[in-house]
Short mmCIF file of C-alpha atoms in Angstrom, two decimals:
data_model
loop_
_atom_site.label_atom_id
_atom_site.label_comp_id
_atom_site.label_asym_id
_atom_site.label_seq_id
_atom_site.Cartn_x
_atom_site.Cartn_y
_atom_site.Cartn_z
CA MET A 1 0.08 0.06 0.07
CA ARG A 2 1.17 3.52 -0.55
CA ARG A 3 1.69 6.18 1.89
CA ALA A 4 0.08 4.13 4.11
CA ALA A 5 2.07 4.24 7.70
CA PHE A 6 -1.89 3.80 8.20
CA GLU A 7 -3.18 2.51 11.23
CA VAL A 8 -6.87 2.37 11.76
CA HIS A 9 -8.61 4.13 10.23
CA VAL A 10 -19.82 22.77 -10.47
CA ALA A 11 -18.52 24.29 -12.36
CA GLU A 12 -17.11 24.09 -15.70
CA PRO A 13 -17.27 27.37 -17.73
CA GLY A 14 -19.26 27.73 -20.67
CA ALA A 15 -18.10 26.93 -24.30
CA ALA A 16 -17.04 30.48 -24.78
CA SER A 17 -15.02 30.88 -21.40
CA GLU A 18 -13.52 27.52 -21.52
CA SER A 19 -12.00 28.16 -25.13
CA VAL A 20 -10.06 30.94 -23.32
CA PRO A 21 -6.55 29.66 -22.41
CA PRO A 22 -5.44 29.91 -18.88
CA LEU A 23 -2.63 32.66 -19.88
CA LEU A 24 -5.12 35.13 -21.28
CA ARG A 25 -7.17 35.49 -18.35
CA ASP A 26 -7.08 38.98 -16.46
CA ASP A 27 -5.44 39.05 -12.90
CA ASN A 28 -8.57 38.27 -11.38
CA GLY A 29 -8.78 34.79 -13.21
CA GLU A 30 -11.82 36.15 -15.70
CA PRO A 31 -11.49 36.43 -19.31
CA PRO A 32 -10.39 39.96 -20.67
CA GLU A 33 -13.23 42.19 -21.69
CA GLY A 34 -15.53 41.02 -24.44
CA ARG A 35 -14.36 37.60 -24.14
CA GLY A 36 -16.79 34.90 -22.69
CA HIS A 37 -18.46 36.65 -20.07
CA ARG A 38 -20.21 34.38 -17.71
CA SER A 39 -23.48 35.37 -16.23
CA GLY A 40 -23.38 38.00 -13.53
CA GLU A 41 -20.88 39.85 -15.56
CA GLY A 42 -20.62 42.96 -17.53
CA ALA A 43 -18.93 46.22 -18.28
CA GLY A 44 -18.90 47.61 -14.54
CA ARG A 45 -16.72 46.12 -11.77
CA GLU A 46 -17.63 46.95 -8.08
CA PRO A 47 -16.41 45.41 -4.85
CA ARG A 48 -18.93 43.59 -2.53
CA LEU A 49 -19.23 42.76 1.01
CA LEU A 50 -21.55 40.02 2.28
CA VAL A 51 -22.75 41.95 5.66
CA ALA A 52 -24.60 40.30 8.68
CA GLU A 53 -25.84 41.62 12.12
CA LEU A 54 -27.17 39.75 15.24
CA VAL A 55 -27.29 40.12 18.95
CA GLU A 56 -24.28 38.66 20.22
CA GLN A 57 -26.25 38.07 23.71
CA ALA A 58 -29.91 37.43 24.53
CA PRO A 59 -32.01 35.42 27.01
CA PRO A 60 -34.21 32.55 26.23
CA GLY A 61 -37.49 33.08 24.31
CA ARG A 62 -36.49 36.52 22.74
CA GLU A 63 -36.69 36.96 19.25
CA VAL A 64 -33.26 37.89 17.59
CA PRO A 65 -33.72 38.96 13.80
CA LEU A 66 -30.80 38.17 11.43
CA HIS A 67 -30.46 41.11 9.09
CA VAL A 68 -28.01 40.64 5.94
CA GLN A 69 -27.13 42.71 2.98
CA VAL A 70 -24.29 43.07 0.20
CA THR A 71 -22.99 46.14 0.41
CA ARG A 72 -20.33 48.14 -1.75
CA ALA A 73 -16.63 48.08 -0.17
CA THR A 74 -16.13 51.57 -0.36
CA GLY A 75 -14.41 53.84 2.36
CA ASP A 76 -12.67 52.28 5.25
CA ALA A 77 -15.39 49.83 5.69
CA GLY A 78 -14.62 46.41 5.46
CA ALA A 79 -11.53 45.22 3.61
CA ALA A 80 -10.08 46.44 0.01
CA LEU A 81 -11.61 43.64 -2.10
CA ARG A 82 -10.85 42.52 -5.90
CA PRO A 83 -13.86 43.82 -8.05
CA PHE A 84 -16.34 41.94 -10.02
CA ARG A 85 -18.31 42.71 -13.02
CA LEU A 86 -21.88 43.26 -12.40
CA GLY A 87 -24.55 43.79 -15.42
CA PRO A 88 -26.95 46.95 -15.59
CA ASP A 89 -29.95 44.60 -14.67
CA GLY A 90 -27.75 43.33 -11.48
CA ALA A 91 -27.65 40.06 -9.93
CA ARG A 92 -30.33 38.10 -8.22
CA LEU A 93 -28.62 36.19 -5.29
CA LEU A 94 -30.00 33.03 -2.86
CA ILE A 95 -29.00 34.16 0.79
CA THR A 96 -29.70 31.02 3.34
CA ALA A 97 -29.13 30.98 6.71
CA HIS A 98 -28.16 27.99 8.82
CA ALA A 99 -29.29 28.36 12.71
CA PRO A 100 -28.99 25.25 14.67
CA GLY A 101 -30.35 25.36 18.38
CA LEU A 102 -32.43 28.32 17.35
CA LEU A 103 -35.98 28.58 16.41
CA ALA A 104 -36.56 29.74 12.85
CA LEU A 105 -39.72 32.16 12.60
CA GLY A 106 -39.97 32.09 8.93
CA ASP A 107 -37.96 30.86 5.97
CA LEU A 108 -34.18 30.50 6.11
CA GLN A 109 -33.55 31.35 2.39
CA GLN A 110 -34.56 34.60 0.56
CA GLU A 111 -33.65 36.28 -2.57
CA LEU A 112 -31.79 39.47 -2.83
CA LEU A 113 -31.28 41.94 -5.63
CA VAL A 114 -27.94 43.34 -6.04
CA SER A 115 -27.67 46.20 -8.43
CA PRO A 116 -24.95 48.45 -9.75
CA GLY A 117 -23.94 51.68 -7.90
CA ARG A 118 -25.87 50.88 -4.54
CA ASP A 119 -25.98 48.54 -1.37
CA SER A 120 -28.75 45.91 -1.44
CA ASP A 121 -32.00 45.99 0.53
CA VAL A 122 -31.50 44.46 4.03
CA LEU A 123 -32.94 41.03 4.24
CA ARG A 124 -34.60 39.86 7.50
CA PHE A 125 -34.34 36.47 8.95
CA GLY A 126 -36.44 35.72 11.94
CA LEU A 127 -34.89 33.55 14.91
CA ARG A 128 -35.81 32.77 18.46
CA THR A 129 -33.46 31.90 21.16
CA MET A 130 -34.63 28.78 22.79
CA ALA A 131 -31.86 26.33 24.83
CA PRO A 132 -29.15 28.32 26.69
CA GLY A 133 -25.51 28.19 25.07
CA LEU A 134 -23.29 29.54 22.52
CA HIS A 135 -24.89 29.02 19.00
CA THR A 136 -23.23 29.94 15.63
CA VAL A 137 -25.42 31.00 12.53
CA THR A 138 -24.02 30.39 9.07
CA VAL A 139 -24.81 32.90 6.31
CA ARG A 140 -24.06 31.83 2.57
CA ALA A 141 -24.59 33.56 -0.96
CA PHE A 142 -25.43 31.67 -3.91
CA HIS A 143 -26.03 32.90 -7.62
CA GLY A 144 -27.65 30.02 -9.47
CA GLY A 145 -25.98 26.96 -8.50
CA THR A 146 -22.35 28.84 -7.72
CA PHE A 147 -21.58 29.63 -4.36
CA LEU A 148 -20.24 32.99 -3.70
CA GLY A 149 -19.03 33.47 -0.34
CA GLU A 150 -20.34 32.70 3.36
CA LEU A 151 -19.55 34.41 7.04
CA ARG A 152 -20.65 33.22 10.70
CA VAL A 153 -21.77 34.94 13.76
CA GLN A 154 -22.21 33.60 17.12
CA ILE A 155 -24.75 34.56 19.94
CA SER A 156 -24.73 33.58 23.48
CA VAL A 157 -28.16 32.56 25.20
CA GLN A 158 -28.27 32.99 28.93
CA ALA A 159 -31.11 33.24 31.28
CA ASP A 160 -31.36 36.36 33.38
CA THR A 161 -28.85 38.59 30.96
CA PRO A 162 -30.29 41.60 28.94
CA ALA A 163 -29.90 41.56 24.94
CA ARG A 164 -26.80 43.02 23.88
CA ASP A 165 -25.85 43.98 20.30
CA GLY A 166 -22.96 42.17 18.16
CA PRO A 167 -20.59 43.75 15.99
CA THR A 168 -21.31 43.74 11.98
CA HIS A 169 -19.71 41.00 10.73
CA SER A 170 -18.69 41.13 6.67
CA ALA A 171 -17.07 38.76 4.27
CA PRO A 172 -15.74 39.59 0.81
CA LEU A 173 -17.69 38.60 -2.62
CA THR A 174 -14.88 38.32 -4.94
CA THR A 175 -17.57 38.00 -7.86
CA LEU A 176 -20.99 37.44 -8.47
CA ALA A 177 -20.29 35.18 -11.64
CA PHE A 178 -22.24 31.80 -11.90
CA ASP A 179 -21.03 28.65 -13.98
CA PRO A 180 -23.93 27.84 -16.14
CA GLY A 181 -24.35 24.02 -15.24
CA GLU A 182 -22.98 24.25 -11.95
CA VAL A 183 -24.83 22.49 -8.95
CA THR A 184 -24.20 22.80 -5.11
CA LEU A 185 -25.39 20.25 -2.78
CA GLN A 186 -25.48 21.97 0.68
CA VAL A 187 -25.65 19.69 3.50
CA LEU A 188 -26.33 20.92 7.05
CA LYS A 189 -26.35 19.16 10.15
CA ALA A 190 -29.16 20.30 12.81
CA ALA A 191 -29.05 20.58 16.36
CA ASP A 192 -31.12 17.35 17.00
CA GLY A 193 -28.70 15.32 14.66
CA SER A 194 -30.37 15.25 11.50
CA TYR A 195 -29.35 16.87 8.10
CA SER A 196 -30.35 18.99 5.80
CA PHE A 197 -29.68 18.26 2.10
CA GLN A 198 -30.53 21.20 -0.37
CA LEU A 199 -29.76 21.19 -4.08
CA LEU A 200 -28.93 24.53 -5.68
CA SER A 201 -29.07 25.18 -9.24
CA GLU A 202 -30.54 27.91 -11.32
CA THR A 203 -33.32 26.12 -10.00
CA THR A 204 -33.72 26.60 -5.97
CA TYR A 205 -34.96 23.34 -4.09
CA ALA A 206 -36.32 23.41 -0.32
CA PRO A 207 -33.98 21.67 1.55
CA GLU A 208 -35.05 18.48 2.66
CA SER A 209 -34.54 17.16 6.29
CA PHE A 210 -32.97 13.54 6.61
CA ARG A 211 -32.21 11.50 9.82
CA LEU A 212 -29.80 8.48 9.12
CA HIS A 213 -30.60 5.53 10.77
CA ALA A 214 -27.37 4.53 11.77
CA GLY A 215 -27.02 7.47 13.67
CA ASP A 216 -23.36 8.81 13.67
CA PRO A 217 -22.75 7.85 9.86
CA ARG A 218 -18.61 7.76 10.52
CA ALA A 219 -18.96 4.45 11.96
CA VAL A 220 -20.20 3.13 8.70
CA LYS A 221 -18.09 5.20 6.33
CA GLU A 222 -14.78 3.64 8.47
CA ARG A 223 -16.21 0.17 7.32
CA ILE A 224 -16.51 1.10 4.09
CA TYR A 225 -13.00 2.59 3.76
CA ASP A 226 -11.55 -0.56 5.58
CA GLU A 227 -12.94 -2.34 2.86
CA LEU A 228 -11.83 -0.11 -0.06
CA ARG A 229 -8.44 -0.69 1.69
CA ARG A 230 -8.33 -4.11 1.44
CA ILE A 231 -9.71 -4.27 -1.99
CA ALA A 232 -6.72 -1.62 -3.24
CA ALA A 233 -4.18 -3.81 -1.30
CA ALA A 234 -5.32 -6.91 -3.31
CA ALA A 235 -5.55 -5.19 -6.66
CA THR A 236 -3.71 -6.45 -9.54
CA PRO A 237 -3.13 -4.26 -12.66
CA GLY A 238 -4.05 -6.62 -15.70
CA ALA A 239 -5.97 -9.18 -13.81
CA GLY A 240 -9.42 -9.29 -15.63
CA ALA A 241 -11.28 -11.24 -13.48
CA ASP A 242 -10.24 -9.77 -10.59
CA ARG A 243 -11.13 -6.09 -11.99
CA ASP A 244 -14.62 -7.07 -12.96
CA GLN A 245 -15.49 -8.31 -9.45
CA SER A 246 -13.84 -5.36 -7.69
CA ARG A 247 -15.59 -3.16 -9.90
CA ARG A 248 -19.06 -4.85 -9.38
CA ARG A 249 -18.40 -4.60 -5.63
CA LEU A 250 -17.48 -0.90 -5.74
CA ARG A 251 -20.63 -0.25 -8.03
CA ASN A 252 -22.77 -1.85 -5.33
CA LEU A 253 -21.29 0.08 -2.96
CA GLY A 254 -22.09 3.37 -4.84
CA VAL A 255 -25.27 2.42 -5.37
CA GLN A 256 -26.59 1.45 -1.91
CA LEU A 257 -24.94 4.80 -0.75
CA TRP A 258 -26.99 6.62 -3.33
CA ALA A 259 -30.14 4.88 -2.30
CA THR A 260 -29.70 5.18 1.26
CA ALA A 261 -27.64 8.32 2.10
CA VAL A 262 -29.26 10.85 -0.18
CA PRO A 263 -33.35 11.59 0.64
CA ASP A 264 -35.55 10.78 -2.13
CA ALA A 265 -36.35 14.08 -3.07
CA VAL A 266 -33.05 15.34 -3.71
CA ARG A 267 -32.39 12.11 -6.01
CA ARG A 268 -35.27 13.24 -7.77
CA GLN A 269 -34.18 17.06 -7.98
CA PHE A 270 -31.00 15.63 -9.27
CA TRP A 271 -32.28 13.43 -12.31
CA GLU A 272 -34.23 16.66 -13.09
CA GLU A 273 -31.41 18.83 -13.40
CA ALA A 274 -28.60 16.02 -14.85
CA ASP A 275 -28.62 16.58 -18.57
CA GLY A 276 -27.81 20.14 -17.70
CA VAL A 277 -25.12 19.64 -15.00
CA THR A 278 -21.44 20.20 -15.72
CA ALA A 279 -20.11 20.26 -12.34
CA LEU A 280 -21.07 19.30 -8.53
CA THR A 281 -19.73 21.04 -5.46
CA VAL A 282 -20.51 19.64 -2.02
CA LEU A 283 -20.93 22.45 0.62
CA GLY A 284 -20.90 21.54 4.44
CA GLU A 285 -20.74 18.14 6.19
CA HIS A 286 -18.52 16.60 4.45
CA ASP A 287 -17.73 13.62 6.69
CA VAL A 288 -21.51 12.24 6.41
CA VAL A 289 -20.73 10.28 3.02
CA PRO A 290 -17.83 9.58 0.64
CA TRP A 291 -19.50 11.82 -1.95
CA GLU A 292 -17.03 10.74 -4.92
CA LEU A 293 -17.86 7.01 -4.23
CA LEU A 294 -21.68 7.51 -5.09
CA TYR A 295 -23.33 5.95 -8.03
CA PRO A 296 -26.36 7.25 -9.01
CA LEU A 297 -29.34 5.02 -10.06
CA ASP A 298 -32.86 4.98 -9.67
CA GLY A 299 -35.11 2.26 -11.44
CA HIS A 300 -34.14 2.94 -15.43
CA LEU A 301 -32.35 6.44 -14.48
CA GLU A 302 -28.93 5.92 -14.56
CA GLY A 303 -25.78 8.16 -15.44
CA ASP A 304 -22.36 7.53 -16.70
CA GLY A 305 -21.05 5.72 -13.98
CA PHE A 306 -19.81 6.89 -10.42
CA LEU A 307 -20.77 10.37 -9.69
CA ALA A 308 -17.24 11.50 -9.73
CA GLU A 309 -16.40 9.54 -13.19
CA TRP A 310 -19.47 11.25 -14.62
CA LEU A 311 -19.17 14.93 -13.28
CA PRO A 312 -16.32 16.95 -11.87
CA VAL A 313 -17.12 16.57 -8.16
CA VAL A 314 -15.55 18.87 -5.94
CA ARG A 315 -16.13 20.03 -1.91
CA ARG A 316 -15.75 23.18 0.03
CA VAL A 317 -15.19 23.73 3.66
CA PHE A 318 -16.45 26.80 5.91
CA GLY A 319 -13.83 29.75 5.57
CA GLN A 320 -12.49 28.68 1.89
CA ASP A 321 -12.46 31.54 -0.43
CA ARG A 322 -13.77 30.69 -3.75
CA VAL A 323 -10.18 31.43 -5.97
CA ARG A 324 -10.67 31.20 -9.62
CA ALA A 325 -7.30 31.52 -10.49
CA LEU A 326 -4.54 29.34 -9.08
CA ALA A 327 -0.97 31.16 -9.91
CA LEU A 328 2.09 28.49 -9.96
CA PRO A 329 4.91 30.77 -10.14
CA ARG A 330 7.02 28.36 -7.60
CA ALA A 331 6.92 24.70 -6.57
CA ALA A 332 7.92 23.30 -3.48
CA PHE A 333 8.04 19.35 -2.58
CA VAL A 334 7.82 17.64 0.62
CA VAL A 335 9.18 14.10 0.90
CA PRO A 336 10.59 13.11 4.22
CA PRO A 337 12.95 10.20 5.15
CA GLY A 338 10.91 6.90 4.47
CA SER A 339 8.49 8.15 2.14
CA PRO A 340 7.38 5.41 -0.81
CA PRO A 341 10.26 4.81 -3.60
CA GLU A 342 7.53 6.11 -6.26
CA ALA A 343 7.77 9.83 -4.19
CA ASP A 344 10.97 10.30 -6.08
CA HIS A 345 9.71 9.71 -9.44
CA GLU A 346 6.57 11.56 -8.78
CA VAL A 347 8.50 14.73 -8.05
CA ALA A 348 10.98 14.06 -10.80
CA ALA A 349 7.91 14.06 -13.33
CA LEU A 350 6.14 16.91 -11.80
CA ARG A 351 9.32 19.06 -12.34
CA ALA A 352 9.32 18.10 -15.78
CA THR A 353 5.98 19.04 -16.52
CA LEU A 354 6.27 22.26 -14.75
CA GLY A 355 9.42 23.37 -16.62
CA ASP A 356 12.09 26.17 -16.45
CA ALA A 357 9.05 28.80 -16.03
CA VAL A 358 8.36 27.57 -12.37
CA VAL A 359 10.98 28.61 -9.66
CA ASP A 360 11.89 25.06 -8.10
CA GLY A 361 11.31 25.79 -4.05
CA GLY A 362 13.43 22.42 -3.34
CA THR A 363 12.73 19.51 -1.24
CA LEU A 364 11.76 19.35 2.05
CA THR A 365 12.66 16.83 4.71
CA ARG A 366 11.93 18.99 8.15
CA ARG A 367 8.80 19.91 9.76
CA ALA A 368 10.60 23.39 10.93
CA ALA A 369 11.09 24.45 7.05
CA VAL A 370 7.60 23.34 6.06
CA SER A 371 6.18 25.44 8.89
CA SER A 372 8.10 28.15 8.13
CA LEU A 373 7.62 28.37 4.47
CA ILE A 374 3.47 28.14 5.12
CA GLU A 375 3.75 30.61 7.83
CA GLU A 376 5.53 32.94 5.67
CA GLY A 377 2.65 33.02 3.06
CA PHE A 378 4.11 30.72 0.41
CA THR A 379 2.86 31.38 -3.61
CA GLY A 380 2.81 28.71 -6.01
CA LEU A 381 2.45 24.90 -5.51
CA LEU A 382 3.02 22.69 -2.19
CA HIS A 383 3.28 19.07 -3.18
CA PHE A 384 3.51 16.43 -0.65
CA ALA A 385 4.88 12.85 -1.64
CA CYS A 386 4.65 10.76 1.57
CA HIS A 387 3.06 8.47 4.13
CA ASN A 388 0.70 10.22 6.18
CA ALA A 389 -0.74 7.96 9.44
CA PHE A 390 -4.32 8.38 10.29
CA THR A 391 -5.82 7.30 13.58
CA GLY A 392 -8.50 8.51 15.95
CA ALA A 393 -6.31 11.10 17.12
CA GLY A 394 -5.80 12.30 13.35
CA SER A 395 -3.27 12.76 10.76
CA HIS A 396 0.37 12.97 11.05
CA VAL A 397 3.61 12.74 8.93
CA THR A 398 6.99 11.95 10.20
CA MET A 399 9.47 14.20 9.41
CA ALA A 400 13.11 14.35 9.82
CA ASP A 401 12.88 16.52 13.05
CA GLY A 402 9.53 14.86 14.33
CA PRO A 403 5.96 14.48 13.83
CA PHE A 404 4.08 17.35 11.73
CA ASP A 405 0.33 17.38 11.86
CA PRO A 406 -2.70 19.60 11.32
CA ILE A 407 -2.19 21.43 14.39
CA ASP A 408 1.03 22.66 13.31
CA LEU A 409 -0.84 24.87 10.86
CA ALA A 410 -3.05 26.76 13.59
CA TYR A 411 -1.07 29.82 13.48
CA ALA A 412 -1.20 29.95 9.69
CA THR A 413 -4.99 29.53 9.91
CA GLN A 414 -6.03 31.90 12.46
CA SER A 415 -3.63 34.38 10.92
CA GLY A 416 -4.50 33.82 7.34
CA ALA A 417 -1.15 33.35 6.41
CA LEU A 418 -1.90 32.02 2.82
CA ARG A 419 -5.07 34.47 1.97
CA ALA A 420 -2.91 36.90 0.07
CA SER A 421 -0.93 34.14 -2.02
CA ARG A 422 -3.58 31.39 -2.60
CA PRO A 423 -1.10 28.34 -3.14
CA MET A 424 -2.61 25.12 -4.53
CA VAL A 425 -1.59 22.01 -2.00
CA PHE A 426 -1.61 18.36 -3.23
CA PHE A 427 -1.14 15.93 -0.55
CA ASN A 428 -0.48 12.73 -1.95
CA ALA A 429 -0.28 10.53 0.86
CA CYS A 430 -2.94 7.91 2.44
CA ARG A 431 -6.04 9.36 4.29
CA SER A 432 -4.61 12.75 3.74
CA ALA A 433 -8.33 14.48 3.38
CA GLY A 434 -9.07 12.73 6.62
CA GLU A 435 -10.65 14.56 9.51
CA ILE A 436 -11.84 13.98 13.18
CA ASP A 437 -13.82 16.27 15.49
CA TRP A 438 -12.01 18.94 17.46
CA PHE A 439 -13.86 20.63 19.88
CA SER A 440 -16.57 23.11 17.92
CA THR A 441 -14.94 22.22 14.60
CA SER A 442 -13.14 19.13 12.33
CA LEU A 443 -9.59 19.04 12.44
CA GLY A 444 -7.50 17.81 9.37
CA TRP A 445 -5.28 18.68 6.59
CA ALA A 446 -7.76 20.07 3.99
CA SER A 447 -9.83 22.06 6.73
CA GLN A 448 -6.41 23.81 8.08
CA PHE A 449 -4.85 24.63 4.61
CA LEU A 450 -7.92 25.81 3.30
CA ARG A 451 -8.90 28.34 6.24
CA ALA A 452 -5.38 29.30 5.95
CA GLY A 453 -6.06 30.72 2.82
CA ALA A 454 -5.07 27.79 0.36
CA GLY A 455 -6.74 28.14 -2.96
CA ALA A 456 -7.11 24.62 -3.83
CA PHE A 457 -6.25 21.45 -1.66
CA ILE A 458 -6.12 17.72 -3.33
CA GLY A 459 -6.19 14.76 -0.73
CA THR A 460 -7.21 11.13 -0.22
CA LEU A 461 -10.36 9.89 1.82
CA TRP A 462 -8.94 6.19 2.17
CA PRO A 463 -5.19 4.47 1.61
CA VAL A 464 -4.27 4.40 -1.88
CA ARG A 465 -1.77 2.28 -3.63
CA SER A 466 1.86 3.89 -4.47
CA ASP A 467 1.43 3.17 -8.14
CA SER A 468 -1.73 4.59 -8.51
CA ALA A 469 -1.06 7.55 -6.72
CA LEU A 470 1.85 8.11 -9.01
CA LEU A 471 -0.18 7.57 -12.07
CA PHE A 472 -2.82 10.09 -10.87
CA ALA A 473 -0.50 13.07 -10.00
CA ASN A 474 0.97 12.54 -13.24
CA ALA A 475 -2.46 12.74 -14.92
CA PHE A 476 -3.55 15.78 -12.75
CA TYR A 477 -0.64 17.91 -13.56
CA ASP A 478 -0.74 17.03 -17.24
CA HIS A 479 -4.34 18.19 -17.62
CA PHE A 480 -3.99 21.06 -15.24
CA VAL A 481 -0.62 22.68 -16.05
CA SER A 482 0.06 21.40 -19.56
CA GLN A 483 -3.36 21.33 -21.12
CA GLY A 484 -4.80 24.03 -19.33
CA GLN A 485 -7.92 22.61 -18.11
CA ASN A 486 -9.84 23.89 -14.87
CA LEU A 487 -9.54 21.94 -11.84
CA GLY A 488 -13.22 20.32 -12.11
CA GLN A 489 -12.43 18.85 -15.46
CA THR A 490 -8.54 17.99 -14.24
CA SER A 491 -10.05 16.05 -11.34
CA LEU A 492 -12.37 14.23 -13.85
CA HIS A 493 -9.81 13.16 -16.32
CA ALA A 494 -7.14 12.00 -13.51
CA ARG A 495 -9.60 9.60 -12.23
CA ARG A 496 -10.43 8.48 -15.66
CA ALA A 497 -6.77 7.89 -16.31
CA ILE A 498 -6.00 5.30 -13.57
CA ARG A 499 -9.74 3.55 -13.24
CA ASP A 500 -8.50 0.31 -14.76
CA GLN A 501 -5.59 -0.57 -12.52
CA GLY A 502 -6.81 -4.17 -11.63
CA GLY A 503 -10.02 -3.30 -9.73
CA ASP A 504 -8.07 -0.73 -7.46
CA PRO A 505 -10.58 1.86 -6.06
CA SER A 506 -7.65 4.83 -5.59
CA TRP A 507 -9.06 6.95 -8.29
CA LEU A 508 -12.06 7.20 -6.45
CA ALA A 509 -10.33 7.89 -3.43
CA TYR A 510 -9.35 11.46 -4.05
CA ALA A 511 -11.05 14.53 -2.42
CA VAL A 512 -10.52 17.83 -4.55
CA TYR A 513 -11.57 21.13 -2.78
CA GLY A 514 -11.80 24.30 -4.53
CA SER A 515 -13.52 26.35 -7.29
CA PRO A 516 -14.11 23.58 -10.22
CA ALA A 517 -13.74 26.58 -12.57
CA ALA A 518 -10.40 27.36 -11.21
CA CYS A 519 -7.40 27.40 -13.81
CA ALA A 520 -3.80 27.84 -13.43
CA ALA A 521 -2.39 31.27 -14.07
CA ALA A 522 0.51 32.20 -15.86
CA PRO A 523 3.90 32.27 -13.42
#
């Protein structure tokens, strides 16, 4: 097995936009004026903020309205933002609020018109406090099926305390453009343990409440991952009978997941949209289901195989910005002692693909060097080719000077060390996309790098074979760098390139976090 030191454990731009090579895109990752504008774009460009206000303290039983607005980022209010194009008719956004632990007094999704030259109207979401405690409210903005931005506000509910106003919270909306055909599946967990599934496209569907009978789905997921690990270990490239048997077992796992882990209404909605879908983004509680393994099948309705071999499937975590241009002026490689023999071949192939135009940042073997590089705001590509140990305590990589784990990224995460540079991180190691619960949040390589400001993250959900990991990396960089494809299409073609490795399921193990429309920018 590759990278195993393992211990337990949408959107493609429209045709006009896709025809624009990455090197012709402007500094914002958008096509130059007059070339393939997406919906929501026009001649005017204005920076915008998503703004929310909520009292920060109130007693139980008190009505506490949440106010949301999209404003111009002018003067000293908010941060200086990258501008976006807005057509003369404006853009109609969908604003959703997720407020577990609070009682909703009306709809938690509303439309908001953003017009050129002025702030939007203010939306009011009615909420009422209930149980004492600290509650988090998440506000998200969508245009069509494309995610635009999000923010969180908190309210402390305590008996015998007066209501107290909270500060204004804001988050940048770097662009209001949406990519036709992109669909977002928003999955949220309620305070009672149930889940809300909502499919968002140019048609807005109502959320569907869904309770998993297995309780915490992580135990079931771990059993699936353990079986996939064993299938990968037993796979023999070129063995036709074993390949067919493994493929049939994988298909049955995927069909069972589709039928039992996705609500009936959401499956019906998906088939209504299927002919026009070009990419699927999963936003929210990612540990519920291994989305890449789903195999859509309902009676006579069947797609082109697994969801992730049919469509580009990407993920998004809270705090991850929408980055549409990934600059690769420099590349550094993390290959600590004891890494798989294929790691050196992987790095050599990647250096050849990147060529002389990309500055070689060298091979890093020490934790201190990697930490310093990240905290200083590394620009470009950071590629890991190594073992990653994953247990109930989380992930760690054994470096020359000691273990390196996601907590070592805490300073970079809280300081936003990578927000100015937006690097791409490819963590080609076993279970590098795995997460554990950590107080009020989840903890893993993907969430830590993305909250620190990384523009994209690629990792694996279960242990992968070293030979398959090498092939996937080679195919990924060929499509993304050499052929100039976007992140969604790149992940799709890289999966297809290694899916016939004697029944090895490693091609479905890769989880890609980022905007499916993101492209490599010129060095």
